Amino acid sequence: MTDTIVAATEAEAEELAAPLDLLLTDSVFGIARRMLPHRSWLRLGASLAGAPHFLLGRGRGLAVELADITRGTSTRAPARADQRFADPAWSGNPLLRRIIQTYLAVAETAGKLLVDADLDWRDRERLQFVLDNVVEAAAPSNNPLLNPLGYKAVIDTGGTSVVRGMSNLVRDLATAPRVPTMVDPDAFIVGGTVAATPGSVIFQNRVIEIIQYAPRTPRVREVPLLIVPPVINKFYITDISPGRSMVEYFLGQGQQVFTMSWRNPKARHRIWGLDTYGQAIVDALDAVEKITGSTRTHLLGSCSGGMLAAMTAAHLTDIGQRDRLAGLTLAVTVLDQSRAGFAAAALDPTTAKAAIQVSAARGYLDGRSLAEVFAWLRPTDLVWRYWVNNYIQGRTPAPFDVLFWNADTTRMTATLHKDMVQMGLNNALTTPGAVSMLGTPVDLSKVTVDSYVIAGIADHISPWQACYRSARLLGSESIRFVLSTSGHIAAMVNPPGNPRASYRLASPSTAHPAEWLETAEKKPDSWWPDYADWLGERSGPDKTAPTMLGAVDLPPLMPAPGSYVREQ
């Protein structure tokens, strides 16, 4: 087992991520409310007061180490992977070295005291979240008076870095989400440098546009692929920059590819719920079948789009239309939200109800608020790194296509917000009939179509163990579970050719994810070629590629990526 995998054992990784219902709740109230004093703090104080030997022992150990730090005999150093203190000045300057040693020693002691306290799992998870964020915020690297990178920037720029840094700070505080800018809003062009694969919009209604991509091979597979993107992001994560585009790669393998592009809803669309979005998938299947002449279609859904795709597959099965699906693919999708660690500890029916009421009054959930929550779930990578870059060094963040996509936010309708929160709060998809789709009770065990499920071992949004349990909810006898060595987005944007990438694959035949991990076959590079082969085995014979897009009664309406993706 590699070091990365050891660090993400089943017991630990299940506590790292927040499922969709928690994200949608915190996006209403803001992440700051998790930091305010609450009863868990009182129980921590009472527990430590009742066991003073823990305080005395940890305090004595800290005092000894602080003395060693003062004398310069301490050997404590940041982890090799900790890039916050990578500049040689942190270790070369005696004062700075002592400051980071003190910081690391205090942070470790605080963490051990939380472990020492006799708390139930809910209190422990709530306080761990607070502790993690306080420790990250207190890092010496975030202090402009201490970070040597700031002084070097002042010297290199003749002081203009200070002016630029203050300007960047004022700009970011003035607009939501109030976190450091991760990418210049003009760094990429939708339809030019991202979402650039040629194609046409061949269907549009009030909810979706459907894009058909131009074939790239003389012959194509008979059975097409329809992509269902998340409802809380724009579709082009699957068609990011050329060379990194999943759509582009699958076209190159001879696959006919279509994708849905959700409309960015406004307050007047507040009543759109699960049935609205499920019907949109059915409408998309109708259009794809009409254009290609195929009676079967592969359905690929990611994140919340995967939830909708699975529910729609259950609906089609229930009404006798199972054969319309040639395969179901779920990427970084959580259907079973049990044992979600901090999420389960933090979410409660009262909070969920209040969040639903707030979005109902507004008509939607603002995507910028959701982006802020995502950032604070990974503060070191998505907040404080850019704090140093933008404000202390006065620099413009480097262009990165995925972060540009992440900042290109969308809204969620009030009704869908309510449906998603309630479904997650009750873990409804694990109970047959607990939730419905288009008038039929959802029973995922009836979804018997061949399935391909992808997860990322470092995913902080959809923990891989939850994705694994979700795969086992499906009733198919042919399920391929793939675990990529990456996180939520990198598990998707994973083009071949990365020597550091690998994946594991096997049927989810055991109830325990850790057992699966021990026995699953490991392969190098990206899972994309494996998936392309899996699709090919289930896509019928090849046929001559179409020379024109659309159909007689579904003519091209506009070039890809369409109009809905540009709506703000």
Coordinates of C-alpha atoms in Angstrom, one line a residue:
M1 CA 0.0 0.0 0.0
T2 CA 1.5 3.4 -1.0
D3 CA 2.1 6.3 1.4
T4 CA -0.8 8.1 -0.2
I5 CA -3.2 5.3 0.3
V6 CA -2.0 4.7 3.9
A7 CA -2.9 8.4 4.6
A8 CA -6.4 7.8 3.3
T9 CA -7.4 4.7 5.2
E10 CA -11.1 4.0 5.5
A11 CA -11.3 5.2 9.1
E12 CA -9.7 8.5 8.3
A13 CA -10.8 9.4 4.8
E14 CA -14.5 9.1 5.6
E15 CA -14.1 12.0 8.0
L16 CA -12.4 14.3 5.4
A17 CA -15.2 15.3 3.1
A18 CA -18.5 17.0 3.2
P19 CA -21.3 15.7 1.0
L20 CA -23.5 17.8 -1.1
D21 CA -26.2 18.4 1.5
L22 CA -23.8 20.0 4.0
L23 CA -22.2 22.2 1.3
L24 CA -25.6 23.4 0.2
T25 CA -26.5 24.2 3.8
D26 CA -23.3 26.0 4.7
S27 CA -23.5 28.0 1.4
V28 CA -26.6 29.7 2.8
F29 CA -25.2 30.7 6.2
G30 CA -21.5 30.9 5.5
I31 CA -18.7 28.9 6.9
A32 CA -18.0 31.4 9.7
R33 CA -20.9 30.0 11.7
R34 CA -19.0 26.8 12.1
M35 CA -16.2 28.8 13.9
L36 CA -18.4 30.5 16.5
P37 CA -18.5 29.2 20.1
H38 CA -21.0 26.5 20.7
R39 CA -21.8 23.8 23.2
S40 CA -19.1 21.5 21.9
W41 CA -16.5 24.1 23.2
L42 CA -18.1 23.9 26.7
R43 CA -17.9 20.1 26.7
L44 CA -14.3 20.3 25.6
G45 CA -13.5 22.6 28.5
A46 CA -15.4 20.4 31.0
S47 CA -13.7 17.2 29.8
L48 CA -10.2 18.7 30.1
A49 CA -10.9 20.2 33.5
G50 CA -12.1 16.8 34.7
A51 CA -8.8 15.2 33.5
P52 CA -6.1 17.7 34.5
H53 CA -3.3 15.2 34.0
F54 CA -3.8 15.6 30.3
L55 CA -3.4 19.4 30.5
L56 CA -0.4 19.1 32.9
G57 CA 1.3 16.4 30.8
R58 CA 0.8 18.2 27.4
G59 CA 1.8 21.5 29.0
R60 CA 4.9 20.1 30.5
G61 CA 5.9 18.5 27.2
L62 CA 5.3 21.8 25.3
A63 CA 7.3 23.8 27.9
V64 CA 10.3 21.4 27.5
E65 CA 10.2 21.7 23.7
L66 CA 9.8 25.5 23.8
A67 CA 13.0 25.6 25.9
D68 CA 14.8 23.5 23.4
I69 CA 13.6 25.8 20.6
T70 CA 14.8 28.9 22.5
R71 CA 18.3 27.3 23.0
G72 CA 18.3 26.3 19.3
T73 CA 18.6 22.6 20.0
S74 CA 15.1 21.6 18.7
T75 CA 15.1 19.3 15.6
R76 CA 11.5 20.0 14.8
A77 CA 11.0 20.9 11.1
P78 CA 8.1 21.2 8.7
A79 CA 7.0 18.2 6.7
R80 CA 8.9 17.9 3.4
A81 CA 5.6 18.4 1.5
D82 CA 4.7 21.6 3.4
Q83 CA 5.3 24.3 0.8
R84 CA 4.4 27.1 3.2
F85 CA 8.0 27.2 4.6
A86 CA 9.9 26.1 1.5
D87 CA 11.8 29.3 1.1
P88 CA 15.4 28.8 2.5
A89 CA 15.0 31.9 4.8
W90 CA 12.6 30.0 7.0
S91 CA 15.3 27.5 8.0
G92 CA 18.3 29.7 7.5
N93 CA 17.3 32.6 9.6
P94 CA 17.5 31.7 13.4
L95 CA 14.6 33.8 14.4
L96 CA 12.3 32.6 11.6
R97 CA 13.3 29.0 12.3
R98 CA 12.3 29.3 16.0
I99 CA 9.0 30.9 15.0
I100 CA 8.0 28.1 12.8
Q101 CA 9.2 25.5 15.3
T102 CA 7.1 27.2 18.0
Y103 CA 4.1 27.3 15.7
L104 CA 4.4 23.6 14.8
A105 CA 4.9 22.5 18.5
V106 CA 1.8 24.5 19.7
A107 CA -0.3 23.2 16.8
E108 CA 0.7 19.6 17.6
T109 CA -0.1 20.0 21.3
A110 CA -3.5 21.5 20.6
G111 CA -4.3 18.5 18.3
K112 CA -3.2 16.0 21.0
L113 CA -5.4 17.7 23.6
L114 CA -8.4 17.4 21.4
V115 CA -7.7 13.7 21.0
D116 CA -7.2 13.4 24.8
A117 CA -10.6 14.9 25.6
D118 CA -13.4 12.5 26.2
L119 CA -15.8 13.8 23.5
D120 CA -18.4 12.0 21.4
W121 CA -17.7 11.8 17.7
R122 CA -20.0 14.8 16.9
D123 CA -18.2 17.2 19.2
R124 CA -14.8 15.9 18.1
E125 CA -15.6 16.5 14.5
R126 CA -17.0 20.0 15.0
L127 CA -14.0 21.0 17.1
Q128 CA -11.5 19.4 14.7
F129 CA -12.9 21.6 11.9
V130 CA -12.4 24.7 14.1
L131 CA -8.9 23.7 15.2
D132 CA -7.8 22.9 11.7
N133 CA -8.9 26.3 10.4
V134 CA -7.4 28.3 13.4
V135 CA -4.1 26.5 13.0
E136 CA -4.0 27.1 9.3
A137 CA -4.9 30.8 9.7
A138 CA -2.2 31.2 12.4
A139 CA 0.6 30.0 10.2
P140 CA 3.6 32.4 10.3
S141 CA 3.7 32.2 6.5
N142 CA 0.4 34.2 6.4
N143 CA 1.9 37.1 8.4
P144 CA 3.2 39.8 6.0
L145 CA 5.6 41.0 8.7
L146 CA 7.3 37.5 8.9
N147 CA 7.0 35.9 5.5
P148 CA 10.4 36.4 3.7
L149 CA 8.6 36.2 0.3
G150 CA 6.9 39.5 1.0
Y151 CA 10.3 41.3 1.7
K152 CA 11.8 39.8 -1.4
A153 CA 8.8 41.0 -3.5
V154 CA 9.2 44.5 -2.1
I155 CA 12.9 44.6 -3.0
D156 CA 12.3 43.1 -6.5
T157 CA 9.5 45.5 -7.3
G158 CA 10.7 48.6 -5.6
G159 CA 7.7 48.6 -3.3
T160 CA 5.0 48.3 -5.9
S161 CA 4.1 44.8 -4.6
V162 CA 2.7 46.4 -1.5
V163 CA 0.4 48.6 -3.5
R164 CA -0.7 45.7 -5.7
G165 CA -1.3 43.5 -2.7
M166 CA -3.5 46.1 -1.0
S167 CA -5.4 46.7 -4.3
N168 CA -6.0 42.9 -4.6
L169 CA -7.2 42.7 -1.0
V170 CA -9.7 45.6 -1.4
R171 CA -11.0 44.1 -4.7
D172 CA -11.6 40.7 -3.2
L173 CA -13.3 42.0 0.0
A174 CA -15.7 44.0 -2.2
T175 CA -17.2 41.1 -4.1
A176 CA -18.4 37.6 -3.3
P177 CA -17.0 35.1 -2.7
R178 CA -14.8 36.9 -0.2
V179 CA -11.8 34.7 -0.6
P180 CA -8.5 35.5 -2.4
T181 CA -8.9 35.4 -6.2
M182 CA -7.5 32.1 -7.5
V183 CA -7.4 33.0 -11.2
D184 CA -7.7 36.1 -13.2
P185 CA -11.3 36.3 -14.6
D186 CA -9.9 37.2 -18.0
A187 CA -7.3 34.3 -18.1
F188 CA -9.4 32.1 -20.3
I189 CA -12.2 32.5 -22.9
V190 CA -15.2 30.2 -22.8
G191 CA -15.5 28.8 -26.4
G192 CA -11.9 29.9 -27.1
T193 CA -9.4 28.5 -24.6
V194 CA -11.8 26.4 -22.6
A195 CA -14.9 24.6 -23.8
A196 CA -13.3 24.8 -27.2
T197 CA -14.1 21.4 -28.8
P198 CA -16.0 22.0 -32.1
G199 CA -19.7 21.1 -32.1
S200 CA -23.2 22.5 -32.2
V201 CA -26.2 23.0 -30.0
I202 CA -28.8 20.8 -31.5
F203 CA -31.5 21.1 -28.9
Q204 CA -32.6 23.8 -26.5
N205 CA -35.5 24.2 -24.0
R206 CA -36.0 26.3 -21.0
V207 CA -33.8 24.0 -18.8
I208 CA -31.0 22.7 -21.0
E209 CA -29.0 22.9 -24.2
I210 CA -27.7 19.8 -25.8
I211 CA -24.3 19.9 -27.6
Q212 CA -23.3 17.4 -30.2
Y213 CA -19.6 17.4 -30.9
A214 CA -18.1 17.0 -34.3
P215 CA -16.6 13.5 -34.9
R216 CA -12.8 13.3 -35.1
T217 CA -12.6 9.9 -36.8
P218 CA -13.8 8.5 -40.2
R219 CA -15.9 5.9 -38.4
V220 CA -17.7 6.2 -35.0
R221 CA -19.2 3.8 -32.6
E222 CA -22.9 3.1 -33.0
V223 CA -24.0 3.8 -29.4
P224 CA -23.4 7.4 -28.3
L225 CA -22.3 8.8 -25.0
L226 CA -24.4 11.5 -23.2
I227 CA -22.7 13.5 -20.4
V228 CA -24.8 14.8 -17.5
P229 CA -22.8 17.5 -15.7
P230 CA -23.3 18.7 -12.1
V231 CA -26.1 21.1 -11.6
I232 CA -24.0 23.4 -9.4
N233 CA -21.3 24.0 -12.0
K234 CA -21.0 24.7 -15.7
F235 CA -20.6 21.7 -18.0
Y236 CA -17.2 22.3 -19.4
I237 CA -15.1 20.6 -16.7
T238 CA -15.4 17.6 -19.2
D239 CA -14.3 19.9 -22.0
I240 CA -11.6 22.0 -20.3
S241 CA -8.5 23.1 -22.2
P242 CA -7.5 21.3 -25.5
G243 CA -5.2 18.4 -24.6
R244 CA -6.9 18.0 -21.2
S245 CA -10.5 17.6 -22.5
M246 CA -12.3 14.4 -21.7
V247 CA -14.7 15.1 -24.6
E248 CA -11.8 15.6 -27.0
Y249 CA -10.2 12.4 -26.0
F250 CA -13.3 10.3 -26.3
L251 CA -14.0 11.7 -29.7
G252 CA -10.5 10.7 -30.7
Q253 CA -11.4 7.1 -29.7
G254 CA -14.4 7.1 -32.1
Q255 CA -17.1 7.8 -29.5
Q256 CA -20.1 9.9 -30.5
V257 CA -20.3 12.4 -27.7
F258 CA -23.1 14.7 -26.5
T259 CA -23.3 16.8 -23.4
M260 CA -26.0 18.7 -21.5
S261 CA -25.5 22.3 -20.6
W262 CA -27.7 23.4 -17.7
R263 CA -29.3 26.8 -17.8
N264 CA -28.0 29.1 -15.0
P265 CA -31.4 29.6 -13.2
K266 CA -32.7 32.9 -11.8
A267 CA -35.4 33.6 -9.1
R268 CA -38.2 33.0 -11.6
H269 CA -37.1 29.4 -12.0
R270 CA -37.5 28.7 -8.3
I271 CA -39.9 25.8 -8.7
W272 CA -37.5 23.6 -10.8
G273 CA -36.9 20.5 -8.7
L274 CA -35.7 16.9 -9.1
D275 CA -38.4 16.1 -11.6
T276 CA -37.6 19.1 -13.7
Y277 CA -33.9 18.0 -14.0
G278 CA -34.8 14.4 -14.4
Q279 CA -37.2 15.2 -17.3
A280 CA -34.4 17.2 -18.9
I281 CA -32.2 14.0 -19.0
V282 CA -35.1 12.1 -20.6
D283 CA -35.5 14.9 -23.1
A284 CA -31.8 14.7 -23.9
L285 CA -32.0 11.0 -24.4
D286 CA -34.8 11.5 -26.8
A287 CA -32.8 14.0 -28.8
V288 CA -29.7 11.8 -28.9
E289 CA -31.6 8.8 -30.0
K290 CA -33.3 10.8 -32.8
I291 CA -30.0 12.2 -34.1
T292 CA -27.9 9.0 -34.0
G293 CA -30.6 6.5 -34.8
S294 CA -29.4 4.4 -31.8
T295 CA -32.0 2.9 -29.4
R296 CA -29.4 2.8 -26.7
T297 CA -27.2 5.5 -25.1
H298 CA -24.4 5.5 -22.5
L299 CA -25.1 7.9 -19.7
L300 CA -22.2 9.5 -17.8
G301 CA -23.1 11.7 -14.7
S302 CA -20.7 13.4 -12.4
C303 CA -21.2 14.6 -8.8
S304 CA -24.8 16.0 -8.5
G305 CA -25.3 15.1 -12.2
G306 CA -24.5 11.5 -11.3
M307 CA -27.2 11.5 -8.6
L308 CA -29.7 12.7 -11.1
A309 CA -28.5 10.2 -13.7
A310 CA -28.8 7.3 -11.3
M311 CA -32.3 8.4 -10.3
T312 CA -33.3 8.7 -13.9
A313 CA -31.9 5.3 -14.7
A314 CA -34.1 3.9 -11.8
H315 CA -37.1 5.7 -13.3
L316 CA -36.5 4.3 -16.8
T317 CA -36.1 0.8 -15.4
D318 CA -39.3 1.1 -13.4
I319 CA -41.4 2.2 -16.5
G320 CA -39.9 -0.6 -18.6
Q321 CA -37.4 1.4 -20.6
R322 CA -34.2 0.0 -19.1
D323 CA -32.9 -1.0 -22.5
R324 CA -32.5 2.6 -23.5
L325 CA -29.3 2.7 -21.5
A326 CA -26.2 0.8 -22.8
G327 CA -24.3 1.7 -19.6
L328 CA -24.3 4.0 -16.6
T329 CA -21.2 5.8 -15.5
L330 CA -21.0 7.7 -12.2
A331 CA -18.0 9.9 -11.6
V332 CA -17.2 11.3 -8.1
T333 CA -20.8 10.7 -7.2
V334 CA -22.1 10.0 -3.6
L335 CA -25.4 8.2 -3.4
D336 CA -24.9 6.7 0.1
Q337 CA -24.1 9.6 2.5
S338 CA -23.8 7.6 5.7
R339 CA -20.8 7.9 7.9
A340 CA -19.7 11.2 6.5
G341 CA -17.8 12.4 9.5
F342 CA -17.8 16.2 9.9
A343 CA -20.8 16.5 7.6
A344 CA -23.0 14.1 9.7
A345 CA -21.8 15.8 12.9
A346 CA -22.5 19.4 11.7
L347 CA -25.8 18.9 9.8
D348 CA -29.1 18.7 11.7
P349 CA -32.7 19.0 10.7
T350 CA -33.1 22.5 12.2
T351 CA -30.2 23.9 10.3
A352 CA -31.3 22.3 7.1
K353 CA -34.8 23.7 7.5
A354 CA -33.5 27.2 8.1
A355 CA -31.2 27.0 5.0
I356 CA -34.1 25.8 2.8
Q357 CA -36.2 28.8 4.1
V358 CA -33.5 31.3 3.2
S359 CA -33.1 30.0 -0.4
A360 CA -36.9 29.8 -0.8
A361 CA -37.2 33.5 0.0
R362 CA -34.5 34.4 -2.5
G363 CA -35.5 31.9 -5.2
Y364 CA -32.1 30.3 -5.6
L365 CA -28.8 29.4 -3.9
D366 CA -26.0 31.7 -5.1
G367 CA -23.1 29.8 -6.6
R368 CA -20.6 32.3 -5.3
S369 CA -21.5 31.3 -1.8
L370 CA -21.0 27.7 -2.7
A371 CA -17.5 28.6 -4.1
E372 CA -16.6 30.2 -0.8
V373 CA -17.6 27.0 1.2
F374 CA -15.5 24.9 -1.2
A375 CA -12.5 27.1 -0.6
W376 CA -12.7 27.0 3.2
L377 CA -12.9 23.2 3.2
R378 CA -9.3 23.3 1.9
P379 CA -8.0 26.5 3.4
T380 CA -4.3 25.8 2.9
D381 CA -4.6 25.1 -0.9
L382 CA -7.5 27.4 -1.8
V383 CA -7.3 30.3 0.6
W384 CA -3.9 30.9 2.3
R385 CA -1.8 30.0 -0.6
Y386 CA -3.4 32.8 -2.6
W387 CA -3.4 35.1 0.4
V388 CA 0.4 34.9 0.3
N389 CA 0.6 35.2 -3.5
N390 CA -2.0 37.9 -4.1
Y391 CA -1.6 40.1 -1.0
I392 CA 1.8 39.5 0.6
Q393 CA 3.7 39.2 -2.7
G394 CA 1.3 41.4 -4.7
R395 CA 1.2 39.0 -7.6
T396 CA -1.5 37.9 -10.0
P397 CA -2.4 34.2 -9.7
A398 CA -1.1 31.9 -12.4
P399 CA -3.7 30.9 -15.0
F400 CA -5.2 27.5 -14.3
D401 CA -8.2 26.3 -16.3
V402 CA -9.8 24.3 -13.5
L403 CA -9.8 27.2 -11.1
F404 CA -11.2 29.4 -13.9
W405 CA -14.0 26.9 -14.3
N406 CA -14.5 26.8 -10.5
A407 CA -14.9 30.5 -10.4
D408 CA -17.4 30.5 -13.2
T409 CA -20.2 29.9 -10.7
T410 CA -23.9 29.0 -11.2
R411 CA -27.0 29.2 -9.1
M412 CA -29.3 26.4 -7.8
T413 CA -33.0 26.8 -7.8
A414 CA -34.7 26.9 -4.4
T415 CA -36.8 23.8 -5.0
L416 CA -33.8 21.7 -6.2
H417 CA -31.8 23.0 -3.2
K418 CA -34.6 21.8 -0.9
D419 CA -34.8 18.4 -2.6
M420 CA -31.1 17.9 -2.5
V421 CA -30.7 18.9 1.2
Q422 CA -33.6 16.7 2.3
M423 CA -32.4 13.8 0.2
G424 CA -29.0 14.0 1.8
L425 CA -30.2 14.7 5.3
N426 CA -32.3 11.5 5.2
N427 CA -29.8 9.5 3.0
A428 CA -32.9 8.8 1.0
L429 CA -31.2 7.0 -1.9
T430 CA -30.2 4.1 0.3
T431 CA -33.9 3.3 1.1
P432 CA -36.0 2.0 -1.8
G433 CA -39.0 4.2 -2.4
A434 CA -37.8 7.0 0.0
V435 CA -37.6 9.5 -2.8
S436 CA -39.3 9.6 -6.3
M437 CA -38.2 10.6 -9.8
L438 CA -40.9 11.6 -12.3
G439 CA -43.6 9.9 -10.3
T440 CA -41.8 6.6 -9.8
P441 CA -40.2 5.5 -6.5
V442 CA -36.4 5.3 -6.8
D443 CA -35.0 1.8 -6.1
L444 CA -31.3 1.8 -7.1
S445 CA -31.1 -2.0 -6.7
K446 CA -33.3 -2.3 -9.8
V447 CA -30.6 -0.5 -11.9
T448 CA -29.1 -3.5 -13.6
V449 CA -27.4 -1.9 -16.5
D450 CA -23.6 -2.4 -16.8
S451 CA -22.0 0.4 -14.6
Y452 CA -18.6 2.1 -14.4
V453 CA -17.9 4.1 -11.2
I454 CA -15.0 6.5 -10.7
A455 CA -13.7 8.0 -7.5
G456 CA -10.6 9.9 -6.4
I457 CA -8.6 8.7 -3.3
A458 CA -7.9 12.3 -2.3
D459 CA -11.4 13.6 -2.9
H460 CA -12.5 16.0 -0.2
I461 CA -16.0 16.4 -1.6
S462 CA -17.0 12.9 -2.5
P463 CA -14.9 10.5 -0.4
W464 CA -14.0 7.4 -2.3
Q465 CA -15.4 5.1 0.4
A466 CA -18.8 6.8 0.0
C467 CA -18.5 6.4 -3.8
Y468 CA -17.7 2.7 -3.3
R469 CA -20.7 2.2 -1.0
S470 CA -22.8 4.0 -3.6
A471 CA -21.7 1.6 -6.4
R472 CA -22.9 -1.3 -4.2
L473 CA -26.4 0.2 -4.1
L474 CA -26.8 -0.5 -7.9
G475 CA -28.3 -3.8 -8.8
S476 CA -26.0 -4.5 -11.8
E477 CA -24.0 -7.7 -11.9
S478 CA -21.3 -5.9 -13.9
I479 CA -19.9 -3.0 -12.0
R480 CA -16.4 -1.7 -12.6
F481 CA -15.1 0.5 -9.7
V482 CA -12.1 2.6 -10.5
L483 CA -10.1 4.5 -7.8
S484 CA -7.8 7.2 -9.2
T485 CA -4.8 8.7 -7.3
S486 CA -6.3 12.2 -7.3
G487 CA -9.0 14.5 -5.9
H488 CA -12.5 15.6 -6.8
I489 CA -11.6 17.5 -10.0
A490 CA -8.3 15.8 -10.9
A491 CA -10.1 12.5 -10.9
M492 CA -12.0 13.8 -13.9
V493 CA -9.4 16.0 -15.6
N494 CA -7.0 13.1 -15.9
P495 CA -5.5 12.9 -19.5
P496 CA -3.1 10.1 -20.3
G497 CA 0.6 10.8 -20.1
N498 CA 1.0 11.7 -16.4
P499 CA 3.8 9.5 -15.0
R500 CA 2.6 10.2 -11.4
A501 CA -1.0 9.0 -12.1
S502 CA -2.3 5.6 -11.5
Y503 CA -5.6 3.9 -10.7
R504 CA -7.0 0.7 -9.2
L505 CA -9.9 -1.2 -10.5
A506 CA -12.0 -4.2 -9.6
S507 CA -15.6 -5.1 -9.0
P508 CA -17.0 -3.8 -5.7
S509 CA -17.6 -7.3 -4.5
T510 CA -16.7 -6.8 -0.8
A511 CA -18.7 -4.7 1.7
H512 CA -15.5 -3.2 3.0
P513 CA -13.7 -0.6 0.9
A514 CA -10.4 -1.3 2.7
E515 CA -10.5 -4.9 1.7
W516 CA -11.2 -3.9 -1.9
L517 CA -8.2 -1.6 -1.8
E518 CA -5.9 -4.4 -0.7
T519 CA -6.9 -6.6 -3.6
A520 CA -7.8 -4.3 -6.5
E521 CA -5.5 -4.3 -9.5
K522 CA -3.2 -1.3 -9.9
K523 CA -2.5 0.2 -13.3
P524 CA -0.3 3.2 -14.3
D525 CA -1.4 6.4 -15.9
S526 CA -5.0 7.6 -16.5
W527 CA -8.2 5.6 -16.4
W528 CA -9.4 7.3 -19.6
P529 CA -8.1 4.6 -21.9
D530 CA -9.7 1.9 -19.8
Y531 CA -13.0 3.6 -19.8
A532 CA -12.8 4.2 -23.6
D533 CA -12.3 0.5 -24.0
W534 CA -15.2 -0.3 -21.7
L535 CA -17.4 2.0 -23.7
G536 CA -16.2 0.4 -27.0
E537 CA -17.1 -3.1 -25.8
R538 CA -20.7 -1.9 -25.2
S539 CA -21.2 0.4 -28.2
G540 CA -21.9 -1.9 -31.0
P541 CA -20.3 -2.0 -34.4
D542 CA -18.6 1.1 -36.0
K543 CA -20.3 3.1 -38.7
T544 CA -19.4 5.9 -41.0
A545 CA -19.2 9.2 -39.1
P546 CA -22.0 11.7 -39.8
T547 CA -21.0 14.5 -42.2
M548 CA -23.4 16.9 -40.6
L549 CA -24.5 17.5 -37.0
G550 CA -28.1 17.3 -35.8
A551 CA -31.1 15.9 -37.7
V552 CA -33.7 17.1 -40.1
D553 CA -36.1 18.2 -37.3
L554 CA -33.2 19.0 -34.9
P555 CA -30.9 21.2 -36.9
P556 CA -27.9 23.0 -35.4
L557 CA -29.0 26.1 -33.5
M558 CA -25.6 27.7 -32.8
P559 CA -21.9 26.6 -32.4
A560 CA -20.7 25.0 -29.2
P561 CA -20.5 25.8 -26.4
G562 CA -23.9 27.5 -26.8
S563 CA -25.6 30.3 -24.9
Y564 CA -26.5 28.9 -21.5
V565 CA -22.9 28.4 -20.5
R566 CA -22.3 32.1 -21.0
E567 CA -25.2 33.2 -18.7
Q568 CA -24.0 34.9 -15.5

